Coordinates of C-alpha atoms in Angstrom, one line a residue:
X1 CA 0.0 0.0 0.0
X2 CA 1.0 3.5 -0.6
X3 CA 2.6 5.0 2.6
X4 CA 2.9 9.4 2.1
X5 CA 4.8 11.0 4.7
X6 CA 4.0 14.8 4.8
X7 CA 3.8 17.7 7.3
X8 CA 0.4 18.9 7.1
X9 CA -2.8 16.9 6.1
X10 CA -6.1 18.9 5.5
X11 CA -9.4 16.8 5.7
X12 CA -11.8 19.0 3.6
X13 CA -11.5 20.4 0.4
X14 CA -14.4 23.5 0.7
X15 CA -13.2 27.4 0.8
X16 CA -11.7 27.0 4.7
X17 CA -9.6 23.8 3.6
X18 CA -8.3 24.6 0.3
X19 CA -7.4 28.1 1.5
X20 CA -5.3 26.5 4.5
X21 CA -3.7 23.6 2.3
X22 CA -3.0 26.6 0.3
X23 CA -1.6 28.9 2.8
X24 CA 0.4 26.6 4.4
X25 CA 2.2 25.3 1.3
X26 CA 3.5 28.4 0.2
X27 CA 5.1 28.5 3.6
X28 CA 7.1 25.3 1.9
X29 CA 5.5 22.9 3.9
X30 CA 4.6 19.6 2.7
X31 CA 0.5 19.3 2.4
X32 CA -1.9 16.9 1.2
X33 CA -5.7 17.7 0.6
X34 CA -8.2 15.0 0.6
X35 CA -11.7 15.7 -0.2
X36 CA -14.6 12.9 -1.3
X37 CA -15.5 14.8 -4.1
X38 CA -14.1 17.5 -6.2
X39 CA -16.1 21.0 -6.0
X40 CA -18.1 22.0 -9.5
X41 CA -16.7 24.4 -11.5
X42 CA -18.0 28.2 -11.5
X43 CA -20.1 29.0 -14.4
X44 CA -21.0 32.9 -14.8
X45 CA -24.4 31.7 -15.9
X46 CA -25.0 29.3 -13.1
X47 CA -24.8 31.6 -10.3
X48 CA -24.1 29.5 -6.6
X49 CA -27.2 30.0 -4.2
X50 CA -24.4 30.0 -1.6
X51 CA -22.8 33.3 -1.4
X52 CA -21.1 35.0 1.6
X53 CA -20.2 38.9 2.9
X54 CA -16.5 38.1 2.6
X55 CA -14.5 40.5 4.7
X56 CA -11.6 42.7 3.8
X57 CA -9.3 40.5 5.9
X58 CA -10.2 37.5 4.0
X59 CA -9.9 39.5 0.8
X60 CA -6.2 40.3 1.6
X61 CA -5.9 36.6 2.6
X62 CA -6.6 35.7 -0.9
X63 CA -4.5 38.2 -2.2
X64 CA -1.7 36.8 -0.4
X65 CA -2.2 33.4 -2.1
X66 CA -2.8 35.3 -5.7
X67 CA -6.3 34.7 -6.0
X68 CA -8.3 37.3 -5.1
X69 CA -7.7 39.2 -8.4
X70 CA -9.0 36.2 -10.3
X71 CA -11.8 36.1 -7.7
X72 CA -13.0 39.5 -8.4
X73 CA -12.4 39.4 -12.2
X74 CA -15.2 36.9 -12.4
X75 CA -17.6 38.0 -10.2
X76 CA -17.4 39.6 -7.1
X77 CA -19.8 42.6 -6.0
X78 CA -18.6 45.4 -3.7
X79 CA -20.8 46.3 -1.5
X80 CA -20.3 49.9 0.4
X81 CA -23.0 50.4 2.8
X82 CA -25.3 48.5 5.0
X83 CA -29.2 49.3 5.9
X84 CA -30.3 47.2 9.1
X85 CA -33.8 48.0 10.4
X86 CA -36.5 46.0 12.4
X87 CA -40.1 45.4 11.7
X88 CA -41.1 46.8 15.0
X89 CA -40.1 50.3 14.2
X90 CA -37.4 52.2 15.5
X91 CA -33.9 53.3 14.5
X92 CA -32.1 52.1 11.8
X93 CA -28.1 51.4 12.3
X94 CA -26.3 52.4 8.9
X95 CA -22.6 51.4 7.5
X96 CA -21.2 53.8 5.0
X97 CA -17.6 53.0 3.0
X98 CA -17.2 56.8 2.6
X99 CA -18.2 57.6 6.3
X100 CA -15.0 54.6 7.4
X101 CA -12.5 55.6 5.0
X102 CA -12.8 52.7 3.1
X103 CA -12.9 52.0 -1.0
X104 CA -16.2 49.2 0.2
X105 CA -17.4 47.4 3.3
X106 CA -16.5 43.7 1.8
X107 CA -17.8 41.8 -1.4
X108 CA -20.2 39.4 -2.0
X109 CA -18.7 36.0 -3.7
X110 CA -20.1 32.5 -4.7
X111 CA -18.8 29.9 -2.7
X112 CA -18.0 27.5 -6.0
X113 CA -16.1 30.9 -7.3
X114 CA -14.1 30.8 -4.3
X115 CA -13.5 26.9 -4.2
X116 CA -13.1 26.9 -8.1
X117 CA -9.9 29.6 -8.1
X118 CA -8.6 28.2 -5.0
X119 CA -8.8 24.3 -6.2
X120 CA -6.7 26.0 -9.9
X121 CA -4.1 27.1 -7.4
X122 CA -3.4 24.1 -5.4
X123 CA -1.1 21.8 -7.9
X124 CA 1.1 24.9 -8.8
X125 CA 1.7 25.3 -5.1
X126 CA 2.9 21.4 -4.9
X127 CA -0.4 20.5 -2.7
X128 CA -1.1 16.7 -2.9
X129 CA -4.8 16.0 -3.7
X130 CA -6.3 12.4 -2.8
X131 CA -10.0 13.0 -4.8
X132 CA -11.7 11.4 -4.6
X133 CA -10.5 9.9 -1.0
X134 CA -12.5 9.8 2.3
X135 CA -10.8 9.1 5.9
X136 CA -11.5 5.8 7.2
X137 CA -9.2 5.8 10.2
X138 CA -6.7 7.8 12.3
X139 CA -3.8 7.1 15.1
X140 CA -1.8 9.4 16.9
X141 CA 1.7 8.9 18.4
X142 CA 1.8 10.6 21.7
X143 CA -1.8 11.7 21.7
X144 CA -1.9 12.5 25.4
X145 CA 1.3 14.4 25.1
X146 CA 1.0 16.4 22.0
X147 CA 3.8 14.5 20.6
X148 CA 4.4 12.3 17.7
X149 CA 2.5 12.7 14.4
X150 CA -1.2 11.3 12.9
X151 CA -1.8 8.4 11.0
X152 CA -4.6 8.1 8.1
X153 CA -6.0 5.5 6.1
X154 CA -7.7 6.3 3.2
X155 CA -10.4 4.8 1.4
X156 CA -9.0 4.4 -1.7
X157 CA -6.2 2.1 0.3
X158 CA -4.1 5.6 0.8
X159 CA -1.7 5.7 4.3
X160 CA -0.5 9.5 4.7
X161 CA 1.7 10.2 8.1
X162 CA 2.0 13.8 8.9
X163 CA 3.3 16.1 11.4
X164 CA -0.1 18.0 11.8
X165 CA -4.3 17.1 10.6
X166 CA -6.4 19.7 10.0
X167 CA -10.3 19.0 10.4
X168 CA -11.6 21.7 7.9
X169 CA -14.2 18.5 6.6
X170 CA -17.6 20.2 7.8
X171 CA -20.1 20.2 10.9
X172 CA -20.2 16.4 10.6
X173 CA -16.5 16.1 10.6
X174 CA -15.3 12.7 10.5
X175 CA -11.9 13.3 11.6
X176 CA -13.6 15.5 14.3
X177 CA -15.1 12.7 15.5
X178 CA -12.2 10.0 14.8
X179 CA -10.0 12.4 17.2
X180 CA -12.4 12.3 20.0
X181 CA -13.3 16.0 20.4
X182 CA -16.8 16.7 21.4
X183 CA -19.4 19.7 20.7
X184 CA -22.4 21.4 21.9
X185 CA -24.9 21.9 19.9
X186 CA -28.3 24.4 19.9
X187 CA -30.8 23.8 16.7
X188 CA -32.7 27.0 16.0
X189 CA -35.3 25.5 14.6
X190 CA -35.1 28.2 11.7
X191 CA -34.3 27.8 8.0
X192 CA -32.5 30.2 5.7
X193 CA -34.6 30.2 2.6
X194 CA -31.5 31.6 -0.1
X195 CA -32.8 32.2 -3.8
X196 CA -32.0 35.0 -6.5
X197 CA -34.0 38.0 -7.2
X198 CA -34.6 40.9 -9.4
X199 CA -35.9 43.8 -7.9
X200 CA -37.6 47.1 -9.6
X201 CA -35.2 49.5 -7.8
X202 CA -31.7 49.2 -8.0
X203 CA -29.3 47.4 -5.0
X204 CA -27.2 50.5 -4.6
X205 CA -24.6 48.1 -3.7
X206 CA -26.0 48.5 -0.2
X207 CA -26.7 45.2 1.7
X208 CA -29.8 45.5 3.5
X209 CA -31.6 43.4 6.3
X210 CA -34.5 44.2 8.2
X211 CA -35.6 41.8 11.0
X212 CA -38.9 40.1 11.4
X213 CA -40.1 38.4 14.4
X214 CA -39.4 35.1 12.7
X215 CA -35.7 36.1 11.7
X216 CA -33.9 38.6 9.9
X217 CA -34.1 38.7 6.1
X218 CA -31.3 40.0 4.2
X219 CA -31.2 41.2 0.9
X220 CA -27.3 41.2 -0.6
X221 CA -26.3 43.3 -3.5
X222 CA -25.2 40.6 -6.6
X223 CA -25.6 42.0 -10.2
X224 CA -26.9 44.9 -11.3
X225 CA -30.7 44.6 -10.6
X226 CA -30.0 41.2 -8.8
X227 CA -29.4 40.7 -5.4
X228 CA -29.2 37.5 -3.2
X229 CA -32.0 36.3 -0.2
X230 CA -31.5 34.8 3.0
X231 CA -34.5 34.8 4.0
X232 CA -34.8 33.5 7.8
X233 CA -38.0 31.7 9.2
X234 CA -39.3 29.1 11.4
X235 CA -39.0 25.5 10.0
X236 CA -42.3 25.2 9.5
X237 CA -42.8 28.9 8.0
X238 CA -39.9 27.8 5.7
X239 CA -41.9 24.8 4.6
X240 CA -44.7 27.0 3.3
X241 CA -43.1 29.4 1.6
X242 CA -41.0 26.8 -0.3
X243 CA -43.9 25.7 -1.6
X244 CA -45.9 28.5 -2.7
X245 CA -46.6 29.6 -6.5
X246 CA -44.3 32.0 -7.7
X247 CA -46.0 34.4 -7.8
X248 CA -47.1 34.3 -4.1
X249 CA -43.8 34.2 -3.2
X250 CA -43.0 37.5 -4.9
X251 CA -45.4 39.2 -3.3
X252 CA -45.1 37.8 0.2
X253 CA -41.3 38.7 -0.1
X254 CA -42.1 42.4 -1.2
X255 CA -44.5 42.6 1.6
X256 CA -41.5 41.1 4.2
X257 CA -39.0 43.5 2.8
X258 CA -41.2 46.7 2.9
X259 CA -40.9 47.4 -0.9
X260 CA -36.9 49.0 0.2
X261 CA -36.3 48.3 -3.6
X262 CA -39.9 48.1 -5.2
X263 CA -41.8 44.6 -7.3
X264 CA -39.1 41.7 -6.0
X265 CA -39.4 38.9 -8.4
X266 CA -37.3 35.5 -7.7
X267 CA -34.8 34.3 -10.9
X268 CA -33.9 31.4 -9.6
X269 CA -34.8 28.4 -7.9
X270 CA -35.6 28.5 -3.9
X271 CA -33.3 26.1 -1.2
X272 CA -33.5 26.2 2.5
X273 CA -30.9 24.8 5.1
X274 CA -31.4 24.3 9.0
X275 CA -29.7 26.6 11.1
X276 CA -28.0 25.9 14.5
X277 CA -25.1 26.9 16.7
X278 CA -22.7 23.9 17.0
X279 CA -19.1 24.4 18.8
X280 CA -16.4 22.0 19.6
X281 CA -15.3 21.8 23.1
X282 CA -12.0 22.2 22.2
X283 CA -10.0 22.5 18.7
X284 CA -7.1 20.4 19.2
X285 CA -6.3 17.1 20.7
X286 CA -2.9 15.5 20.1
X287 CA -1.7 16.7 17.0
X288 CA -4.9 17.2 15.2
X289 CA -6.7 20.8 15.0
X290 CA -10.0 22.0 14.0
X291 CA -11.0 24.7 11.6
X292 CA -14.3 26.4 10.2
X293 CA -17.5 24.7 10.4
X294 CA -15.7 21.5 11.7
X295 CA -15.0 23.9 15.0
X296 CA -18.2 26.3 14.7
X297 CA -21.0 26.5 13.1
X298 CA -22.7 29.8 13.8
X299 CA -26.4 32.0 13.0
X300 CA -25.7 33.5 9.2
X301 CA -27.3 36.2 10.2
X302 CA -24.2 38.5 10.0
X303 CA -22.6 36.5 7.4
X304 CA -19.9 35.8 9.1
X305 CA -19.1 31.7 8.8
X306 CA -17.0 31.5 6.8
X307 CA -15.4 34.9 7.7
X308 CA -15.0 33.2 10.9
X309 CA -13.2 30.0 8.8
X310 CA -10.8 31.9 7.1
X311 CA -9.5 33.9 10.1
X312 CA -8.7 30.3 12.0
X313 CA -6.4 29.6 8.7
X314 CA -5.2 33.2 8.8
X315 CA -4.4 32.4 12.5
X316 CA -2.6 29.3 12.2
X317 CA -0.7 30.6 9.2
X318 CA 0.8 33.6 10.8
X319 CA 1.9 31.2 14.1
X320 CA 4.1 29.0 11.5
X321 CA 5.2 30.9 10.1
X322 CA 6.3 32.6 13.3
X323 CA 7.8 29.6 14.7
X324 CA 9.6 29.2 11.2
X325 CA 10.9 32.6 11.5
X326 CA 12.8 31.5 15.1
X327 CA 13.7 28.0 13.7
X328 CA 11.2 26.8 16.4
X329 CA 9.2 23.8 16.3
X330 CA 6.1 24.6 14.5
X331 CA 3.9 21.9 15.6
X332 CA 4.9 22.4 19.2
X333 CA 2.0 21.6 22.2
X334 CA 2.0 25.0 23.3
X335 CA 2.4 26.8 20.1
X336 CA -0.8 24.7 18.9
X337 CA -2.5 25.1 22.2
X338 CA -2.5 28.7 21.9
X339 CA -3.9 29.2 18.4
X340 CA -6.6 27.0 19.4
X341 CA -7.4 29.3 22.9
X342 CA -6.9 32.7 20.7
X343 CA -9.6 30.7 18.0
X344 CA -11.7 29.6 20.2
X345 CA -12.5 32.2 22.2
X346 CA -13.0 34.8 19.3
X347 CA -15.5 32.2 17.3
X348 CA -17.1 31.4 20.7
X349 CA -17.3 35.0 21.6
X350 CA -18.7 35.2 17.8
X351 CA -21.4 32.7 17.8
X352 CA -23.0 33.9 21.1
X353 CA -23.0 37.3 20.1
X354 CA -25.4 35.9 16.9
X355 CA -27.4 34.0 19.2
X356 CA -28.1 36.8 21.3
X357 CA -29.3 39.3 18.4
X358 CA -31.4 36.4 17.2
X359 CA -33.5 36.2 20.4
X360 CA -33.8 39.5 21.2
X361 CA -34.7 39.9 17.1
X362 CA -36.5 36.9 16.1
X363 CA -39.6 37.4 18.4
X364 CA -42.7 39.4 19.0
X365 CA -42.3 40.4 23.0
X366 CA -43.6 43.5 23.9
X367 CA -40.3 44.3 25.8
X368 CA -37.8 43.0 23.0
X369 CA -40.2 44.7 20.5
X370 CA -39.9 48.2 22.3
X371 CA -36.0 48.0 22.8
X372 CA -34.5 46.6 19.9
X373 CA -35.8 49.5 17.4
X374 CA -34.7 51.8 20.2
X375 CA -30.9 49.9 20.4
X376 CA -30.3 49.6 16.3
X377 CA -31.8 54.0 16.4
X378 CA -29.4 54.6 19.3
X379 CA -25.8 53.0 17.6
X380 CA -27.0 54.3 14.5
X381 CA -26.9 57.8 15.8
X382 CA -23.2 57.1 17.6
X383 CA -21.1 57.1 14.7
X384 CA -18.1 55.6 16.9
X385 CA -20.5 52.3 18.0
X386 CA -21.3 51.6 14.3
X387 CA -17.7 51.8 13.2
X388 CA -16.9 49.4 15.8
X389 CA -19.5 47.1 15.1
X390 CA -18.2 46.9 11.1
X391 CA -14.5 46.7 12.1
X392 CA -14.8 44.2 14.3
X393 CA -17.5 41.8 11.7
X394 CA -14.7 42.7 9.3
X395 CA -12.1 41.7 10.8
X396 CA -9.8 44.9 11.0

């Protein structure tokens, strides 16, 4: 049987662990990527229902690994302000480039654009991709001590031995499991309804989101004249809407939205997927570490997953390369250790702030109802607060 030797092996082949396998080659590491299936190919006239706010710090990220030019070549939409109101009345809290000093507020980008320009750069950088290839098994040398290295078995018959595993394979991470670490869970019992839509008024590349007391629904500038829905309702609520005529839908959606941008009409077809708040008790045992969703899973309603991903990768990154700089031991106990305590508590911190908004948001309370328009009026009017609020979601 084959028998690799390598010092970094990512598990997960999506946007967070193609742009790790990525990062950490060009530090001249040794990296393998194995993913069970390869990620379809961006079309410009297949537009992915799964976009994201990316951030400015992820944009420079990608920049760093030559990328981000090709990203926004192909399709990526600046967006340079953001409207947030609720349906109760109140306030609105605004975000404006100009009033920040800044060219835009982030971009909005496809997911398969993102996995597509990052899965061209991977053989160039001397990555070693096992795809199709799922993880069956996995020892550790030293486990208890940090010491030692991991052991995989493939599927396909594969044994890779590396330094350091990196679970960036999903919520249901297999090698998550395979090392033993545990999570908490919370199931919202919401869907985010995504779907394209044309709307009479222009998107003013302004992302907007006004919250209903069943969840917040976002509308995110794409296209000219298109923008992108994630649209955030109780399971059941999210049931009947999937279902209804067309046409019912475009009202119903109008109505939701207030008419911000005139007639909405959908372009595409409609998806939902459940939402919850899943994170690992801790993000590394041994000599295996956890990234992005494998780690957390948080509410989209700031858009900030995989945000959230990227910054882990950015994280772990910047400590090799530290340790390289000193000729230290990169894969130390401590030096892993402590990008898992910085990580964890950030995403933790993260993912509880989203929780909190999405009570006090997603309900109809009298007392909830008569604060929250009152809250979003009050750091909308405090200039300083909002900045904040965008610097930290973007990661500067």
């Amino acid at each position: 049987m084959n028998r690799r030797r390598l010092d970094i092996a990512v598990v997960g082949g999506g946007v967070v662990g193609a742009a790790c396998a990525l990062s950490l080659a060009k530090l001249g590491l040794e990296v393998a990527l194995i993913e069970g299936r390869e990620p379809a190919h961006w079309s410009a006239g297949t537009p992915d229902l799964r976009v994201y706010a990316f951030a400015s710090d992820n944009a420079a990220l990608f920049d760093g690994l030559g990328i981000w030019d090709s990203v926004r070549s192909a399709r990526a939409q600046a967006y340079r302000r953001m409207r947030v109101w609720d349906a109760s009345g109140g306030g609105e809290l605004s975000f404006d480039a100009d009033l920040l000093g800044r060219d835009q507020l982030g971009w909005i980008v496809e997911n398969n654009l993102l996995t597509d320009r990052l899965w061209a750069a991977l053989p160039a950088a001397g990555v070693r991709l096992h795809c199709p290839a799922r993880v069956e098994s996995m020892e550790q040398d030293g486990a208890s001590t940090g010491t030692g290295g991991v052991r995989l078995r493939l599927d396909d018959g594969t044994r890779l031995e590396a330094r350091l595993a990196i679970a960036a394979d999903g919520a249901d991470s297999t090698l998550r499991q395979l090392a033993g670490l545990q999570v908490s869970a919370h199931d919202y019992r919401q869907r985010g309804v995504v779907a394209f839509v044309e709307t009479e008024k222009l998107h003013e590349q302004t992302a907007w989101q006004r919250f209903l007391p069943g969840g917040p629904l976002a509308f995110l500038p794409f296209v000219e004249g298109r923008s992108s829905i994630v649209w955030t309702l109780p399971n059941e609520e999210a049931d009947r809407v999937l279902a209804l005529q067309d046409d019912a839908f475009d009202r119903e959606l109008t109505s939701a939205f207030e008419a911000r941008l005139g007639e909405v009409r959908a372009v595409s077809r409609r998806a939902a997927f459940p939402l919850r708040r899943q994170l690992a008790d801790a993000y590394v045992s041994g000599k295996v570490l956890l990234m992005g969703d494998a780690a957390h899973v948080v509410h989209p309603l700031a858009g900030q997953g995989v945000n959230l991903g990227l910054r882990d990768v950015a994280r772990l990154r910047d400590a090799i390369a530290d340790a390289q700089s000193r000729c230290a031991d990169w894969s130390s106990p401590h030096r892993l250790a402590r990008w898992a305590r910085e990580c964890r508590s950030e995403n933790a911190a993260a993912a509880y702030a989203f929780d909190g908004i999405n009570q006090v948001f997603s309900n109809d309370e009298m007392h909830a109802t008569l604060l929250r328009g009152f809250a979003l009026g009050m750091a909308g009017k405090l200039p300083p607060l909002a900045a904040l609020f965008w610097r930290k979601a973007s990661g500067l």
